mmCIF file of C-alpha atoms and ligand atoms in Angstrom:
data_model
loop_
_atom_site.group_PDB
_atom_site.id
_atom_site.type_symbol
_atom_site.label_atom_id
_atom_site.label_comp_id
_atom_site.label_asym_id
_atom_site.label_seq_id
_atom_site.Cartn_x
_atom_site.Cartn_y
_atom_site.Cartn_z
ATOM 1 C CA MET A 114 200.374 46.064 82.627
ATOM 2 C CA SER A 115 201.509 43.877 85.028
ATOM 3 C CA LYS A 116 202.590 40.257 83.617
ATOM 4 C CA HIS A 117 200.186 37.519 84.762
ATOM 5 C CA GLU A 118 202.381 34.552 85.621
ATOM 6 C CA GLU A 119 201.109 31.073 86.616
ATOM 7 C CA ILE A 120 201.817 29.677 90.281
ATOM 8 C CA PRO A 121 204.416 27.435 90.001
ATOM 9 C CA ALA A 122 203.400 24.112 91.347
ATOM 10 C CA ALA A 123 206.712 23.969 93.609
ATOM 11 C CA VAL A 124 205.922 27.330 95.243
ATOM 12 C CA GLY A 125 202.434 25.770 96.054
ATOM 13 C CA ASP A 126 203.876 22.644 97.436
ATOM 14 C CA ARG A 127 206.142 24.997 99.998
ATOM 15 C CA ILE A 128 203.058 27.110 100.945
ATOM 16 C CA ARG A 129 201.186 23.773 101.853
ATOM 17 C CA ARG A 130 203.792 21.917 103.777
ATOM 18 C CA SER A 131 204.003 22.573 107.978
ATOM 19 C CA LEU A 132 207.250 20.726 108.249
ATOM 20 C CA PRO A 133 210.444 22.060 106.641
ATOM 21 C CA ARG A 134 211.838 20.197 103.933
ATOM 22 C CA HIS A 135 215.542 21.701 104.486
ATOM 23 C CA ILE A 136 216.752 23.354 107.690
ATOM 24 C CA ALA A 137 219.876 25.629 108.023
ATOM 25 C CA ILE A 138 221.395 26.220 110.999
ATOM 26 C CA ILE A 139 224.104 28.771 112.743
ATOM 27 C CA MET A 140 225.566 27.127 115.693
ATOM 28 C CA ASP A 141 226.520 30.240 117.837
ATOM 29 C CA GLY A 142 227.311 30.457 121.224
ATOM 30 C CA ASN A 143 229.615 27.632 122.245
ATOM 31 C CA GLY A 144 232.293 29.806 123.658
ATOM 32 C CA ARG A 145 230.052 31.593 125.738
ATOM 33 C CA TRP A 146 228.342 28.644 127.235
ATOM 34 C CA ALA A 147 231.841 27.303 128.096
ATOM 35 C CA GLN A 148 233.047 30.696 129.359
ATOM 36 C CA ALA A 149 229.683 30.972 131.937
ATOM 37 C CA ARG A 150 230.796 27.926 133.169
ATOM 38 C CA GLY A 151 234.559 28.992 133.635
ATOM 39 C CA LEU A 152 235.870 26.249 130.913
ATOM 40 C CA PRO A 153 237.926 26.920 127.927
ATOM 41 C CA ARG A 154 236.115 27.825 124.857
ATOM 42 C CA HIS A 155 236.991 24.644 122.971
ATOM 43 C CA ARG A 156 234.751 22.677 125.609
ATOM 44 C CA GLY A 157 231.705 24.862 124.580
ATOM 45 C CA HIS A 158 232.506 23.160 120.920
ATOM 46 C CA LYS A 159 232.834 19.704 122.420
ATOM 47 C CA ALA A 160 229.597 20.324 123.992
ATOM 48 C CA GLY A 161 228.173 21.314 120.688
ATOM 49 C CA VAL A 162 228.961 18.335 118.950
ATOM 50 C CA GLU A 163 226.552 16.753 121.857
ATOM 51 C CA ALA A 164 223.595 19.106 120.127
ATOM 52 C CA VAL A 165 224.437 18.489 116.777
ATOM 53 C CA ARG A 166 223.687 14.847 117.158
ATOM 54 C CA GLY A 167 220.450 15.465 119.041
ATOM 55 C CA VAL A 168 219.683 17.844 115.888
ATOM 56 C CA VAL A 169 220.621 15.181 113.487
ATOM 57 C CA GLU A 170 218.569 12.487 115.110
ATOM 58 C CA GLN A 171 215.378 14.478 115.392
ATOM 59 C CA CYS A 172 215.437 15.741 111.809
ATOM 60 C CA ALA A 173 216.027 12.234 110.597
ATOM 61 C CA SER A 174 213.117 10.987 112.612
ATOM 62 C CA LYS A 175 210.779 13.720 111.678
ATOM 63 C CA GLY A 176 211.616 13.230 107.501
ATOM 64 C CA VAL A 177 213.336 16.363 107.550
ATOM 65 C CA GLU A 178 215.157 16.110 103.824
ATOM 66 C CA ALA A 179 217.922 18.328 104.460
ATOM 67 C CA LEU A 180 219.879 19.801 107.372
ATOM 68 C CA THR A 181 222.526 22.324 106.888
ATOM 69 C CA LEU A 182 225.065 23.269 109.909
ATOM 70 C CA PHE A 183 227.354 26.032 109.485
ATOM 71 C CA ALA A 184 230.274 24.136 111.771
ATOM 72 C CA PHE A 185 233.274 26.641 110.272
ATOM 73 C CA SER A 186 233.265 29.903 108.191
ATOM 74 C CA SER A 187 236.107 31.162 105.882
ATOM 75 C CA GLU A 188 236.220 34.046 108.341
ATOM 76 C CA ASN A 189 236.933 31.652 111.278
ATOM 77 C CA TRP A 190 240.214 31.360 110.361
ATOM 78 C CA ARG A 191 240.790 34.616 111.826
ATOM 79 C CA ARG A 192 240.060 33.161 115.340
ATOM 80 C CA PRO A 193 242.979 32.250 117.645
ATOM 81 C CA ARG A 194 245.568 29.471 116.431
ATOM 82 C CA THR A 195 244.933 27.251 119.243
ATOM 83 C CA GLU A 196 241.150 27.659 118.966
ATOM 84 C CA VAL A 197 241.429 26.702 115.166
ATOM 85 C CA ARG A 198 243.672 24.118 115.919
ATOM 86 C CA LEU A 199 241.258 22.198 118.446
ATOM 87 C CA LEU A 200 238.423 23.029 116.232
ATOM 88 C CA MET A 201 240.463 21.097 113.441
ATOM 89 C CA GLU A 202 240.762 18.182 115.751
ATOM 90 C CA LEU A 203 237.193 18.199 116.766
ATOM 91 C CA PHE A 204 236.005 17.507 113.364
ATOM 92 C CA ILE A 205 238.760 14.854 112.356
ATOM 93 C CA ALA A 206 238.013 12.768 115.761
ATOM 94 C CA THR A 207 233.939 13.712 115.279
ATOM 95 C CA LEU A 208 233.488 12.496 111.914
ATOM 96 C CA GLY A 209 235.986 9.350 112.877
ATOM 97 C CA ARG A 210 233.609 8.490 115.236
ATOM 98 C CA GLU A 211 230.038 9.253 114.133
ATOM 99 C CA ALA A 212 230.513 8.213 110.454
ATOM 100 C CA ARG A 213 229.232 4.733 111.099
ATOM 101 C CA ARG A 214 226.485 5.858 113.083
ATOM 102 C CA LEU A 215 225.418 8.040 110.672
ATOM 103 C CA HIS A 216 225.579 5.250 107.959
ATOM 104 C CA ARG A 217 223.434 3.255 110.581
ATOM 105 C CA ASN A 218 220.627 5.653 110.444
ATOM 106 C CA ASN A 219 220.904 6.003 106.702
ATOM 107 C CA VAL A 220 222.086 9.568 107.010
ATOM 108 C CA ARG A 221 224.027 10.784 103.704
ATOM 109 C CA LEU A 222 226.683 12.674 104.728
ATOM 110 C CA ARG A 223 227.793 15.893 102.821
ATOM 111 C CA VAL A 224 230.732 18.635 103.409
ATOM 112 C CA ILE A 225 230.133 21.819 101.341
ATOM 113 C CA GLY A 226 232.857 24.832 101.192
ATOM 114 C CA ASP A 227 236.734 24.720 100.220
ATOM 115 C CA ARG A 228 237.976 21.985 101.674
ATOM 116 C CA ASP A 229 241.570 22.516 100.121
ATOM 117 C CA ALA A 230 242.516 24.428 103.117
ATOM 118 C CA PHE A 231 241.854 21.690 105.787
ATOM 119 C CA PRO A 232 244.435 19.339 106.982
ATOM 120 C CA ALA A 233 244.883 16.231 105.052
ATOM 121 C CA ARG A 234 243.447 14.068 107.671
ATOM 122 C CA LEU A 235 240.251 15.758 107.686
ATOM 123 C CA ARG A 236 239.952 16.050 104.000
ATOM 124 C CA GLU A 237 240.464 12.112 104.250
ATOM 125 C CA ARG A 238 237.865 11.557 107.177
ATOM 126 C CA ILE A 239 235.574 13.909 105.135
ATOM 127 C CA ARG A 240 236.000 11.825 101.788
ATOM 128 C CA ASP A 241 235.716 8.445 103.817
ATOM 129 C CA ALA A 242 232.456 10.078 105.588
ATOM 130 C CA GLU A 243 230.868 10.416 102.449
ATOM 131 C CA ASP A 244 232.013 7.379 100.495
ATOM 132 C CA LEU A 245 230.436 5.435 103.103
ATOM 133 C CA THR A 246 227.180 7.372 103.538
ATOM 134 C CA ALA A 247 226.881 8.401 99.607
ATOM 135 C CA GLY A 248 223.972 5.593 99.277
ATOM 136 C CA ASN A 249 221.616 6.486 101.953
ATOM 137 C CA SER A 250 218.169 7.716 101.167
ATOM 138 C CA GLY A 251 217.428 9.557 104.521
ATOM 139 C CA LEU A 252 218.423 12.537 105.981
ATOM 140 C CA THR A 253 221.026 14.636 103.785
ATOM 141 C CA PHE A 254 223.052 16.100 106.322
ATOM 142 C CA VAL A 255 225.786 18.943 105.119
ATOM 143 C CA ILE A 256 228.377 20.146 106.968
ATOM 144 C CA ALA A 257 229.307 23.787 105.962
ATOM 145 C CA GLY A 258 232.977 23.776 106.471
ATOM 146 C CA ASN A 259 235.064 26.650 105.208
ATOM 147 C CA TYR A 260 232.229 27.482 103.441
ATOM 148 C CA GLY A 261 231.401 31.334 102.638
ATOM 149 C CA GLY A 262 227.859 32.232 100.579
ATOM 150 C CA ARG A 263 229.939 34.654 98.455
ATOM 151 C CA TRP A 264 232.840 32.272 97.917
ATOM 152 C CA ASP A 265 229.492 29.663 96.969
ATOM 153 C CA ILE A 266 228.291 32.403 94.329
ATOM 154 C CA ALA A 267 231.270 33.405 92.960
ATOM 155 C CA HIS A 268 232.509 29.975 92.374
ATOM 156 C CA ALA A 269 229.253 29.135 90.496
ATOM 157 C CA ALA A 270 229.551 32.561 88.353
ATOM 158 C CA ARG A 271 233.048 31.087 87.518
ATOM 159 C CA ARG A 272 231.523 27.949 86.457
ATOM 160 C CA LEU A 273 229.239 29.969 83.902
ATOM 161 C CA ALA A 274 231.993 32.366 82.765
ATOM 162 C CA GLU A 275 233.924 29.324 81.894
ATOM 163 C CA ARG A 276 230.991 28.175 79.652
ATOM 164 C CA VAL A 277 230.725 31.446 78.181
ATOM 165 C CA GLU A 278 234.315 31.729 77.563
ATOM 166 C CA ALA A 279 233.771 28.112 75.909
ATOM 167 C CA GLY A 280 231.112 29.477 73.707
ATOM 168 C CA GLU A 281 228.657 27.032 75.091
ATOM 169 C CA LEU A 282 226.667 29.722 76.372
ATOM 170 C CA ALA A 283 225.738 33.453 75.428
ATOM 171 C CA ALA A 284 226.322 36.151 78.622
ATOM 172 C CA ARG A 285 222.466 37.076 77.971
ATOM 173 C CA ASP A 286 221.612 33.491 78.850
ATOM 174 C CA VAL A 287 223.237 33.909 82.455
ATOM 175 C CA THR A 288 219.964 33.480 84.582
ATOM 176 C CA PRO A 289 219.043 32.306 88.051
ATOM 177 C CA GLU A 290 218.212 29.120 86.452
ATOM 178 C CA ARG A 291 221.346 28.462 84.970
ATOM 179 C CA LEU A 292 223.472 29.583 87.968
ATOM 180 C CA ARG A 293 221.564 27.498 90.702
ATOM 181 C CA PRO A 294 222.807 24.072 89.394
ATOM 182 C CA HIS A 295 226.517 25.288 89.998
ATOM 183 C CA LEU A 296 226.005 26.364 93.613
ATOM 184 C CA SER A 297 227.370 23.732 96.270
ATOM 185 C CA SER A 298 223.699 22.487 97.371
ATOM 186 C CA HIS A 299 222.399 22.712 94.006
ATOM 187 C CA ASP A 300 220.610 18.867 94.601
ATOM 188 C CA LEU A 301 219.101 20.059 97.627
ATOM 189 C CA PRO A 302 215.797 22.065 97.969
ATOM 190 C CA ASP A 303 216.533 25.644 99.147
ATOM 191 C CA PRO A 304 216.247 26.106 103.329
ATOM 192 C CA ASP A 305 212.697 26.606 104.004
ATOM 193 C CA LEU A 306 213.631 27.487 108.025
ATOM 194 C CA PHE A 307 217.015 29.058 108.950
ATOM 195 C CA ILE A 308 217.888 29.021 112.739
ATOM 196 C CA ARG A 309 220.467 30.833 114.588
ATOM 197 C CA THR A 310 221.266 30.482 118.118
ATOM 198 C CA GLY A 311 223.275 32.583 120.883
ATOM 199 C CA GLY A 312 221.254 35.509 120.365
ATOM 200 C CA GLU A 313 222.787 37.365 117.017
ATOM 201 C CA GLN A 314 220.601 38.299 114.773
ATOM 202 C CA ARG A 315 222.401 38.400 111.104
ATOM 203 C CA ILE A 316 223.223 35.676 108.568
ATOM 204 C CA SER A 317 227.067 36.160 108.481
ATOM 205 C CA ASN A 318 227.659 35.052 105.046
ATOM 206 C CA PHE A 319 226.097 31.695 105.154
ATOM 207 C CA LEU A 320 223.917 30.365 102.200
ATOM 208 C CA LEU A 321 223.285 33.447 101.032
ATOM 209 C CA TRP A 322 221.701 32.584 97.706
ATOM 210 C CA GLN A 323 219.954 29.840 99.153
ATOM 211 C CA LEU A 324 218.288 31.412 101.764
ATOM 212 C CA ALA A 325 216.300 33.868 99.849
ATOM 213 C CA TYR A 326 212.651 32.749 100.807
ATOM 214 C CA ALA A 327 213.953 30.753 104.046
ATOM 215 C CA GLU A 328 211.916 31.937 107.562
ATOM 216 C CA LEU A 329 214.359 33.292 109.915
ATOM 217 C CA TYR A 330 214.544 32.151 113.142
ATOM 218 C CA PHE A 331 216.627 33.540 115.809
ATOM 219 C CA THR A 332 216.855 32.473 119.968
ATOM 220 C CA GLU A 333 218.881 33.545 122.690
ATOM 221 C CA VAL A 334 219.335 29.970 123.594
ATOM 222 C CA LEU A 335 223.653 28.920 123.388
ATOM 223 C CA TRP A 336 224.101 26.314 121.041
ATOM 224 C CA PRO A 337 224.759 23.405 123.430
ATOM 225 C CA ASP A 338 221.548 23.864 124.978
ATOM 226 C CA PHE A 339 219.574 23.784 121.719
ATOM 227 C CA ASP A 340 217.865 20.328 122.394
ATOM 228 C CA ALA A 341 214.771 18.742 121.256
ATOM 229 C CA ARG A 342 212.502 21.198 123.263
ATOM 230 C CA GLU A 343 214.218 24.047 121.543
ATOM 231 C CA LEU A 344 214.051 22.559 117.997
ATOM 232 C CA GLU A 345 210.292 21.741 118.438
ATOM 233 C CA HIS A 346 209.664 25.467 119.532
ATOM 234 C CA ALA A 347 211.504 26.536 116.239
ATOM 235 C CA LEU A 348 209.418 23.937 114.081
ATOM 236 C CA ASP A 349 206.213 24.956 115.986
ATOM 237 C CA TRP A 350 207.008 28.762 115.024
ATOM 238 C CA PHE A 351 207.746 27.675 111.452
ATOM 239 C CA SER A 352 204.253 25.786 111.319
ATOM 240 C CA ARG A 353 202.518 29.073 112.041
ATOM 241 C CA ARG A 354 204.250 31.304 109.676
ATOM 242 C CA GLN A 355 202.665 32.495 106.371
ATOM 243 C CA ARG A 356 205.068 31.473 103.427
ATOM 244 C CA ARG A 357 204.260 34.224 100.350
ATOM 245 C CA PHE A 358 206.729 33.793 97.593
ATOM 246 C CA GLY A 359 205.829 37.203 96.467
ATOM 247 C CA LEU A 360 201.944 36.252 96.522
ATOM 248 C CA THR A 361 199.234 37.804 98.593
ATOM 249 C CA GLY A 362 197.770 37.076 101.982
ATOM 250 C CA GLN A 363 194.920 35.723 100.387
ATOM 251 C CA GLN A 364 196.111 33.726 97.466
ATOM 252 C CA VAL A 365 198.214 32.031 99.732
ATOM 253 C CA GLU A 366 195.118 31.202 102.066
ATOM 254 C CA ALA A 367 193.263 30.049 98.563
ATOM 255 C CA ILE A 368 196.293 27.726 98.235
ATOM 256 C CA LYS A 369 195.917 26.338 101.676
ATOM 257 C CA GLY A 370 192.514 25.658 101.470
ATOM 258 C CA ALA A 371 192.523 23.751 98.262
HETATM 259 C C1 FPP B 608 230.200 29.164 117.018
HETATM 260 O O1 FPP B 608 230.194 29.363 118.363
HETATM 261 C C2 FPP B 608 230.657 28.293 116.599
HETATM 262 C C3 FPP B 608 231.661 27.498 115.753
HETATM 263 C C4 FPP B 608 232.448 28.020 114.938
HETATM 264 C C5 FPP B 608 232.005 25.894 115.842
HETATM 265 C C6 FPP B 608 230.739 25.390 115.809
HETATM 266 C C7 FPP B 608 231.128 23.452 115.447
HETATM 267 C C8 FPP B 608 230.605 22.790 116.647
HETATM 268 C C9 FPP B 608 229.133 22.672 117.181
HETATM 269 C C10 FPP B 608 231.370 21.258 116.331
HETATM 270 C C11 FPP B 608 230.308 20.425 115.070
HETATM 271 C C12 FPP B 608 231.183 19.497 114.473
HETATM 272 C C13 FPP B 608 230.725 18.750 113.521
HETATM 273 C C14 FPP B 608 231.516 17.789 113.004
HETATM 274 C C15 FPP B 608 229.396 19.085 112.864
HETATM 275 P P1 FPP B 608 231.271 30.635 118.974
HETATM 276 O O2 FPP B 608 232.420 30.227 119.151
HETATM 277 O O3 FPP B 608 231.511 31.882 118.163
HETATM 278 O O4 FPP B 608 230.625 31.071 120.233
HETATM 279 P P2 FPP B 608 230.479 32.685 120.942
HETATM 280 O O5 FPP B 608 229.824 33.382 120.102
HETATM 281 O O6 FPP B 608 229.992 32.135 122.312
HETATM 282 O O7 FPP B 608 231.719 32.968 121.127
#
């Protein structure tokens, strides 16, 4: 016999929305963009910052609640030493320059990932920018830096294991609902739309848990070329997806029509 479950209100809400509440992006293709122009790779990352600015402003003005960008993965440390150094310098300079602008636009900035490995100056800039924008009520702009989805899940599992060890929780009480509050993006809705630029079709250890029900959009466009028109294409594509969350197409259409 199948167990009949009520459809949670949150699922109905997500099915009805045509604008994603949370967008997560892997910004790929900076290196190739630069190389195609005979420029060093770091010039592609620099051009990528312009695309970041455009996407943040567009999401803020549309009323998207959260935008998470994968700026540096835990695997990116394996890149040539000079590229890593230049990326760290770019993050420091960008945060220093953009923090006030984000604040003026009511954007709340947050960095997720293991920041302990970052240079002290970058950690300071992150803390300053987070403090400055903490009270803002507009778009939450999340930068994933030295982030890995497996790290995030393992970190949350460790927190729960500590509670079990302390006798606060029994092992049988370890459930997805209890693990979620320990994830780095615990207070944000899970991403509805995942975008990866640059032609590759993989998730690359990004928000592994959080992307469980995201719609996955892949484009050949290289990140520095991802402008307002490209984001509109992605949003238009998203608005035409039928999100099911385990339901049948008929149930989904009934919810939309109600
Ligand atoms: C991947 O392209 C891109 C990165 C590893 C870095 C992305 C960082 C930025 C755009 C800067 C953002 C800054 C802030 C503060 C949010 P790639 O180098 O792998 O490109 P390729 O596949 O063409 O080599």
